[in-house]
Amino acid sequence: MSMLMFVYFLLFLFGFLSVSLSQSNATVKCPLDFSIQSRLAEASRHSNDANMQCQLIRQGIGLVQSDYLRRTNSFLISDAFTEPCWQTVQSLFDKYPNHFDIRTVCGIQTHIFTQGCRNLTTRAQYEAKNSKFTLNSVVEACNQSLQIGEACATCTTSISALEPSYERGRNSDYNSDCIYYKCIYAAAFSNSFGPAYKHNVECLFALTFDRSESAKKHGEHLIIACSASGFLIFVMSFAVFWWLWRYKLKMIRSKKDALDSTSSDLDSICGDTTLIKFSFSEVEKATKNFSKLNIIGSGGFGNVYKGVLLDGTEVALKRFKNCSSAGDAGFSHEVEVIASVRHVNLVALRGYCIAMTQFEVIPDRPTPITADVDGMENSFSSTGISSMSSFSTY
């Protein structure tokens, strides 16, 4: 009975260990980043020629190993990750047309991830094999953009001086690993852009990235540049608009102040006279909106219009040409003088108009401030901001 229980216990333990190991293998993830290979151009991923395909696979693995070395300072991975990493390589290749078993056709074995060249496993061990002069020479030659052919040639020439070198009598796998170590190390530490930079990939591993990837990045950079330029133009336009608005507002206020001053002067005159203060709309109706057909004369200060008031009274209106503060003062003075003059041969002053009108930028038709004085009409409006007018009957 005790023997039977012991057998059951062994079977249970064996089953438990088997399940645990299978679950452990299922959860083990390869530490190498093979997503870099998915960015390679189609011509760098597969070929119809088997020998060329094997070479591309080996170069792609070297690129991934260089990225791992840069991140961890280690060339090799633990034996526990060998099978998951190899399955990742094979699964990526199985997505390409004309795929095959890599180990059978190419002869690339799993020890490529765990043994390498002369059992050199870390960056420190590899650098100990080379003099500081050699390492510095490689950095000096390779730490630049390798896009230009001459720069790439200088870099690869300096890399050839790294140890360990090719050894006669050794098998091809051994020498191949040692040769790849040179490019793996140089791509990881001799160029500040890193192994996954497109020009480093082209020069050191003879691979190319998809054009669509670089075009996408170029498009993103272009969008950012255009957005920044558009924002800058918007800010500058807003600043210019704000400055012009402030300037215009300042001019309007100064004109209004001058107009208020003139109006105050005329109101004080009207207090002692019978002058009528007309509205600007009354002036426009009287002159049919300052029609050219109503012009009956002109002088140095402006045109004289014939007009008819709402009560049927015919009048002459003089419209000043300018809106300067000096013109406003001159208009007030003219109104004051004419209002105080009485003679049988002179037409009596009937009234005046002071009004603010909307600014216009039509050069041939400025908006006026009109004034009609003694059968002659005055108006200030060269700027189209304000107009003053006084009226008198014929």
XYZ file of C-alpha atoms in Angstrom:
394
model
C 0.000 0.000 0.000
C 2.781 2.414 0.928
C 4.620 1.555 -2.306
C 1.521 2.338 -4.343
C 1.141 5.685 -2.641
C 4.772 6.467 -3.324
C 4.279 5.738 -7.039
C 1.212 7.999 -7.122
C 3.225 10.751 -5.446
C 6.017 10.489 -8.023
C 3.503 10.620 -10.880
C 1.833 13.673 -9.363
C 5.185 15.404 -8.841
C 6.264 14.622 -12.416
C 2.987 15.970 -13.782
C 3.232 19.131 -11.700
C 6.809 19.789 -12.822
C 5.844 19.224 -16.462
C 2.977 21.709 -16.252
C 5.167 24.234 -14.452
C 7.922 23.953 -17.053
C 5.477 24.266 -19.952
C 3.903 27.362 -18.375
C 7.335 28.787 -17.702
C 8.389 28.304 -21.341
C 5.133 29.857 -22.485
C 5.738 32.990 -20.449
C 9.449 33.414 -21.280
C 9.873 36.394 -23.580
C 12.857 36.966 -25.806
C 14.838 40.036 -24.611
C 15.977 40.860 -28.139
C 13.938 43.516 -29.956
C 13.134 41.960 -33.326
C 10.611 44.701 -34.082
C 13.547 46.565 -35.641
C 13.519 44.024 -38.455
C 9.897 44.752 -39.253
C 10.974 48.270 -40.236
C 13.435 47.005 -42.824
C 12.631 47.505 -46.477
C 11.236 44.504 -48.349
C 14.516 43.962 -50.211
C 16.316 43.726 -46.852
C 13.877 41.183 -45.423
C 13.655 38.430 -48.023
C 15.094 37.307 -51.346
C 14.295 34.610 -53.892
C 17.891 33.438 -53.649
C 18.400 31.172 -50.597
C 22.039 32.170 -50.042
C 21.162 35.864 -50.177
C 18.215 35.217 -47.863
C 20.483 33.548 -45.300
C 22.876 36.493 -45.456
C 20.027 38.958 -44.885
C 18.808 36.944 -41.901
C 22.300 36.910 -40.357
C 22.746 40.638 -40.904
C 19.318 41.299 -39.375
C 20.218 39.249 -36.298
C 23.456 41.255 -35.981
C 21.453 44.494 -36.034
C 19.182 43.206 -33.248
C 22.198 42.038 -31.216
C 23.790 45.485 -31.562
C 20.635 47.104 -30.165
C 20.707 44.618 -27.253
C 24.396 45.330 -26.612
C 23.733 49.093 -26.503
C 20.935 48.567 -23.955
C 22.571 45.972 -21.712
C 26.346 46.057 -22.445
C 26.060 42.350 -23.225
C 26.558 40.562 -26.551
C 24.792 37.370 -25.546
C 21.573 36.331 -23.886
C 20.941 33.639 -21.278
C 20.416 30.035 -22.411
C 16.866 30.254 -21.053
C 15.950 32.726 -23.808
C 17.535 30.830 -26.696
C 14.490 28.918 -27.879
C 11.976 31.801 -27.510
C 14.322 34.103 -29.466
C 14.844 31.533 -32.177
C 11.104 30.966 -32.477
C 10.694 34.738 -32.879
C 13.246 34.786 -35.719
C 11.627 31.857 -37.485
C 8.082 33.243 -37.043
C 9.127 36.557 -38.593
C 10.699 34.779 -41.542
C 7.668 32.513 -41.999
C 5.641 35.622 -42.933
C 7.775 36.132 -46.054
C 7.224 34.303 -49.356
C 9.503 31.318 -50.086
C 10.216 30.806 -46.400
C 12.093 27.779 -45.089
C 13.640 26.357 -41.918
C 16.542 28.694 -41.152
C 18.602 26.194 -39.179
C 18.340 23.551 -41.901
C 18.957 25.730 -44.967
C 21.256 28.457 -43.594
C 23.084 26.415 -40.997
C 22.585 29.181 -38.434
C 22.293 27.515 -35.035
C 20.840 28.703 -31.765
C 24.284 29.093 -30.190
C 24.562 32.350 -32.143
C 22.654 33.940 -29.250
C 24.621 32.315 -26.410
C 28.236 31.645 -27.510
C 29.378 34.213 -30.064
C 33.056 34.893 -30.664
C 35.624 33.420 -28.260
C 32.994 33.469 -25.537
C 33.203 37.264 -25.302
C 29.950 38.161 -23.599
C 30.226 41.779 -22.417
C 31.308 45.154 -23.691
C 34.066 45.346 -21.106
C 35.540 42.012 -22.239
C 35.493 43.083 -25.877
C 37.099 46.479 -25.190
C 39.801 44.746 -23.130
C 40.822 42.918 -26.319
C 41.501 46.219 -28.081
C 43.805 49.138 -27.327
C 42.401 52.529 -26.391
C 43.999 53.950 -29.510
C 42.072 51.517 -31.727
C 38.786 52.135 -29.913
C 39.230 55.925 -30.091
C 40.103 55.682 -33.793
C 36.875 53.801 -34.466
C 34.817 56.397 -32.589
C 36.562 59.246 -34.414
C 35.913 57.639 -37.812
C 32.350 56.422 -37.184
C 30.778 59.087 -34.969
C 29.323 61.045 -37.877
C 26.574 60.735 -40.425
C 27.417 57.645 -42.459
C 25.111 58.614 -45.311
C 27.970 59.747 -47.534
C 29.938 56.892 -49.117
C 33.310 58.321 -48.133
C 32.311 58.573 -44.457
C 31.016 54.998 -44.491
C 34.231 53.719 -46.099
C 36.359 55.501 -43.492
C 34.277 53.966 -40.703
C 34.377 50.382 -42.019
C 38.141 50.660 -42.606
C 38.712 51.663 -38.983
C 36.440 48.832 -37.774
C 38.589 46.242 -39.553
C 41.386 46.985 -37.055
C 39.288 45.712 -34.129
C 40.078 42.400 -32.458
C 39.454 39.527 -32.563
C 40.304 39.150 -36.211
C 39.894 36.358 -38.739
C 41.833 33.211 -37.790
C 42.946 30.552 -40.203
C 41.971 27.027 -39.322
C 38.814 28.093 -37.521
C 35.392 27.066 -38.776
C 33.355 29.574 -40.767
C 30.782 30.080 -38.003
C 33.473 31.033 -35.542
C 35.100 33.551 -37.886
C 31.706 34.874 -39.013
C 30.693 35.597 -35.434
C 33.959 37.424 -34.750
C 33.609 39.533 -37.903
C 30.022 40.465 -37.033
C 31.132 41.417 -33.532
C 33.057 44.325 -35.011
C 29.990 45.834 -36.678
C 27.779 44.970 -33.695
C 30.129 46.825 -31.329
C 30.742 49.803 -33.643
C 27.034 50.331 -34.311
C 26.261 50.183 -30.590
C 28.949 52.492 -29.186
C 30.953 54.242 -31.919
C 28.104 56.304 -33.324
C 25.898 58.526 -31.160
C 22.831 57.855 -33.356
C 22.748 54.198 -32.343
C 22.486 50.966 -34.347
C 18.873 51.481 -35.480
C 19.660 54.785 -37.229
C 18.958 54.353 -40.932
C 22.387 55.414 -42.233
C 24.163 53.192 -39.679
C 21.982 50.265 -40.761
C 22.848 50.874 -44.407
C 26.592 51.275 -43.820
C 27.375 48.687 -41.115
C 24.807 45.963 -41.881
C 24.100 46.573 -45.606
C 20.360 46.832 -44.874
C 17.822 49.567 -45.565
C 14.667 50.735 -43.821
C 11.350 51.174 -45.568
C 11.104 54.430 -47.491
C 7.539 54.799 -46.238
C 8.875 55.002 -42.672
C 11.293 57.807 -43.477
C 8.682 59.504 -45.646
C 6.229 59.328 -42.751
C 8.732 60.942 -40.393
C 9.522 63.571 -43.017
C 5.803 64.282 -43.361
C 5.435 64.606 -39.605
C 8.352 67.058 -39.466
C 6.826 69.019 -42.344
C 3.467 69.231 -40.564
C 5.150 70.457 -37.382
C 7.144 73.080 -39.313
C 4.053 74.305 -41.182
C 2.025 74.447 -37.965
C 4.747 76.439 -36.219
C 5.039 78.825 -39.193
C 1.273 79.265 -39.357
C 1.098 80.009 -35.637
C 3.927 82.543 -35.947
C 2.211 84.258 -38.883
C -1.057 84.343 -36.915
C 0.652 85.934 -33.897
C 2.398 88.528 -36.069
C -0.804 89.320 -37.964
C -2.706 89.697 -34.711
C 0.001 92.021 -33.345
C -0.101 94.179 -36.499
C -3.916 94.265 -36.450
C -3.937 95.194 -32.764
C -1.412 97.983 -33.352
C -3.412 99.374 -36.311
C -6.629 99.182 -34.309
C -5.038 101.051 -31.419
C -3.612 103.644 -33.808
C -6.954 104.136 -35.535
C -8.723 104.396 -32.181
C -6.208 106.994 -31.071
C -6.743 109.024 -34.247
C -10.521 108.838 -33.868
C -10.296 110.003 -30.281
C -8.036 112.889 -31.211
C -10.442 113.920 -33.993
C -13.370 113.604 -31.634
C -11.588 115.787 -29.093
C -10.896 118.382 -31.786
C -14.503 118.153 -32.961
C -15.839 118.525 -29.425
C -13.642 121.568 -28.988
C -14.945 123.099 -32.206
C -18.519 122.211 -31.300
C -18.078 123.874 -27.929
C -16.816 127.021 -29.621
C -19.749 127.069 -32.070
C -22.289 126.360 -29.330
C -21.017 129.383 -27.440
C -21.456 131.459 -30.617
C -24.974 130.115 -31.136
C -25.919 131.174 -27.653
C -25.812 134.769 -28.807
C -27.229 134.208 -32.313
C -30.134 132.512 -34.108
C -27.941 129.928 -35.877
C -29.481 126.481 -36.315
C -27.425 123.278 -35.668
C -28.385 120.881 -38.474
C -27.887 117.101 -38.452
C -25.636 115.456 -40.994
C -28.580 113.544 -42.501
C -30.361 116.844 -43.139
C -27.273 118.096 -44.959
C -27.110 114.955 -47.109
C -30.794 115.223 -48.047
C -30.460 118.896 -48.830
C -27.551 118.288 -51.253
C -28.752 114.929 -52.566
C -25.787 113.273 -50.868
C -23.387 115.971 -52.115
C -24.229 115.313 -55.743
C -21.845 116.755 -58.309
C -24.857 118.200 -60.090
C -25.453 120.413 -57.049
C -21.994 121.998 -57.090
C -22.326 125.704 -57.853
C -18.798 126.788 -57.032
C -15.483 125.899 -55.447
C -12.725 127.619 -53.537
C -9.502 126.997 -51.672
C -11.351 125.536 -48.662
C -13.840 123.363 -50.548
C -16.836 123.084 -52.860
C -20.097 125.036 -52.630
C -23.335 123.074 -53.101
C -26.869 124.153 -53.812
C -29.335 122.590 -51.408
C -32.999 122.566 -50.417
C -34.011 122.154 -46.779
C -37.047 120.160 -45.657
C -39.120 123.337 -45.413
C -38.296 124.141 -49.080
C -35.749 126.851 -48.268
C -32.927 127.007 -50.832
C -29.480 127.282 -49.292
C -25.810 127.207 -50.260
C -23.508 124.838 -48.408
C -19.747 125.099 -48.217
C -17.852 121.897 -47.554
C -14.338 122.012 -46.133
C -11.695 119.810 -47.768
C -9.570 118.917 -44.735
C -10.194 117.620 -41.227
C -7.113 118.876 -39.469
C -7.337 120.659 -36.144
C -6.234 123.827 -37.918
C -9.134 123.416 -40.371
C -11.571 122.953 -37.495
C -10.316 126.130 -35.893
C -10.589 127.949 -39.235
C -14.140 126.753 -39.675
C -15.123 127.989 -36.213
C -13.532 131.330 -36.924
C -15.306 131.631 -40.274
C -18.671 130.821 -38.713
C -18.049 133.366 -35.959
C -17.083 136.104 -38.415
C -19.942 135.521 -40.852
C -22.482 135.195 -38.049
C -21.519 138.637 -36.769
C -21.734 140.327 -40.172
C -24.975 141.899 -41.380
C -25.247 143.606 -44.782
C -27.878 143.923 -47.486
C -25.524 142.516 -50.110
C -24.568 139.485 -48.036
C -26.537 136.279 -47.585
C -27.299 135.690 -43.923
C -25.841 132.656 -42.147
C -28.601 130.131 -41.521
C -26.782 127.466 -39.478
C -24.041 124.824 -39.301
C -23.538 121.066 -38.878
C -20.992 119.144 -36.801
C -21.114 115.366 -37.097
C -18.994 112.218 -36.683
C -19.171 109.925 -39.714
C -17.853 106.420 -40.344
C -14.326 106.172 -41.661
C -14.022 105.359 -45.362
C -10.955 104.493 -47.438
C -12.326 105.378 -50.850
C -9.806 107.961 -52.112
C -12.128 109.574 -54.631
C -14.983 109.998 -52.188
C -13.993 110.928 -48.660
C -16.690 110.987 -45.982
C -17.290 114.553 -44.955
C -18.072 116.834 -42.066
C -19.869 119.653 -43.764
C -20.492 123.278 -43.052
C -22.577 125.820 -44.875
C -21.661 129.404 -44.349
C -23.584 132.307 -45.863
C -24.576 130.624 -49.069
C -21.256 128.815 -49.147
C -20.702 125.361 -47.823
C -17.753 124.226 -45.686
C -16.678 120.676 -44.975
C -13.731 118.937 -43.243
C -13.226 115.401 -44.503
C -9.913 114.659 -46.130
C -9.478 111.837 -43.670
C -13.086 110.711 -43.871
C -13.503 110.711 -40.092
C -15.463 113.805 -39.300
C -17.270 116.545 -41.104
C -18.512 119.952 -40.182
C -20.903 122.176 -42.075
C -22.871 125.381 -41.671
C -25.804 126.540 -43.729
C -27.227 129.823 -44.813
C -29.956 130.840 -47.225
C -29.208 132.485 -50.538
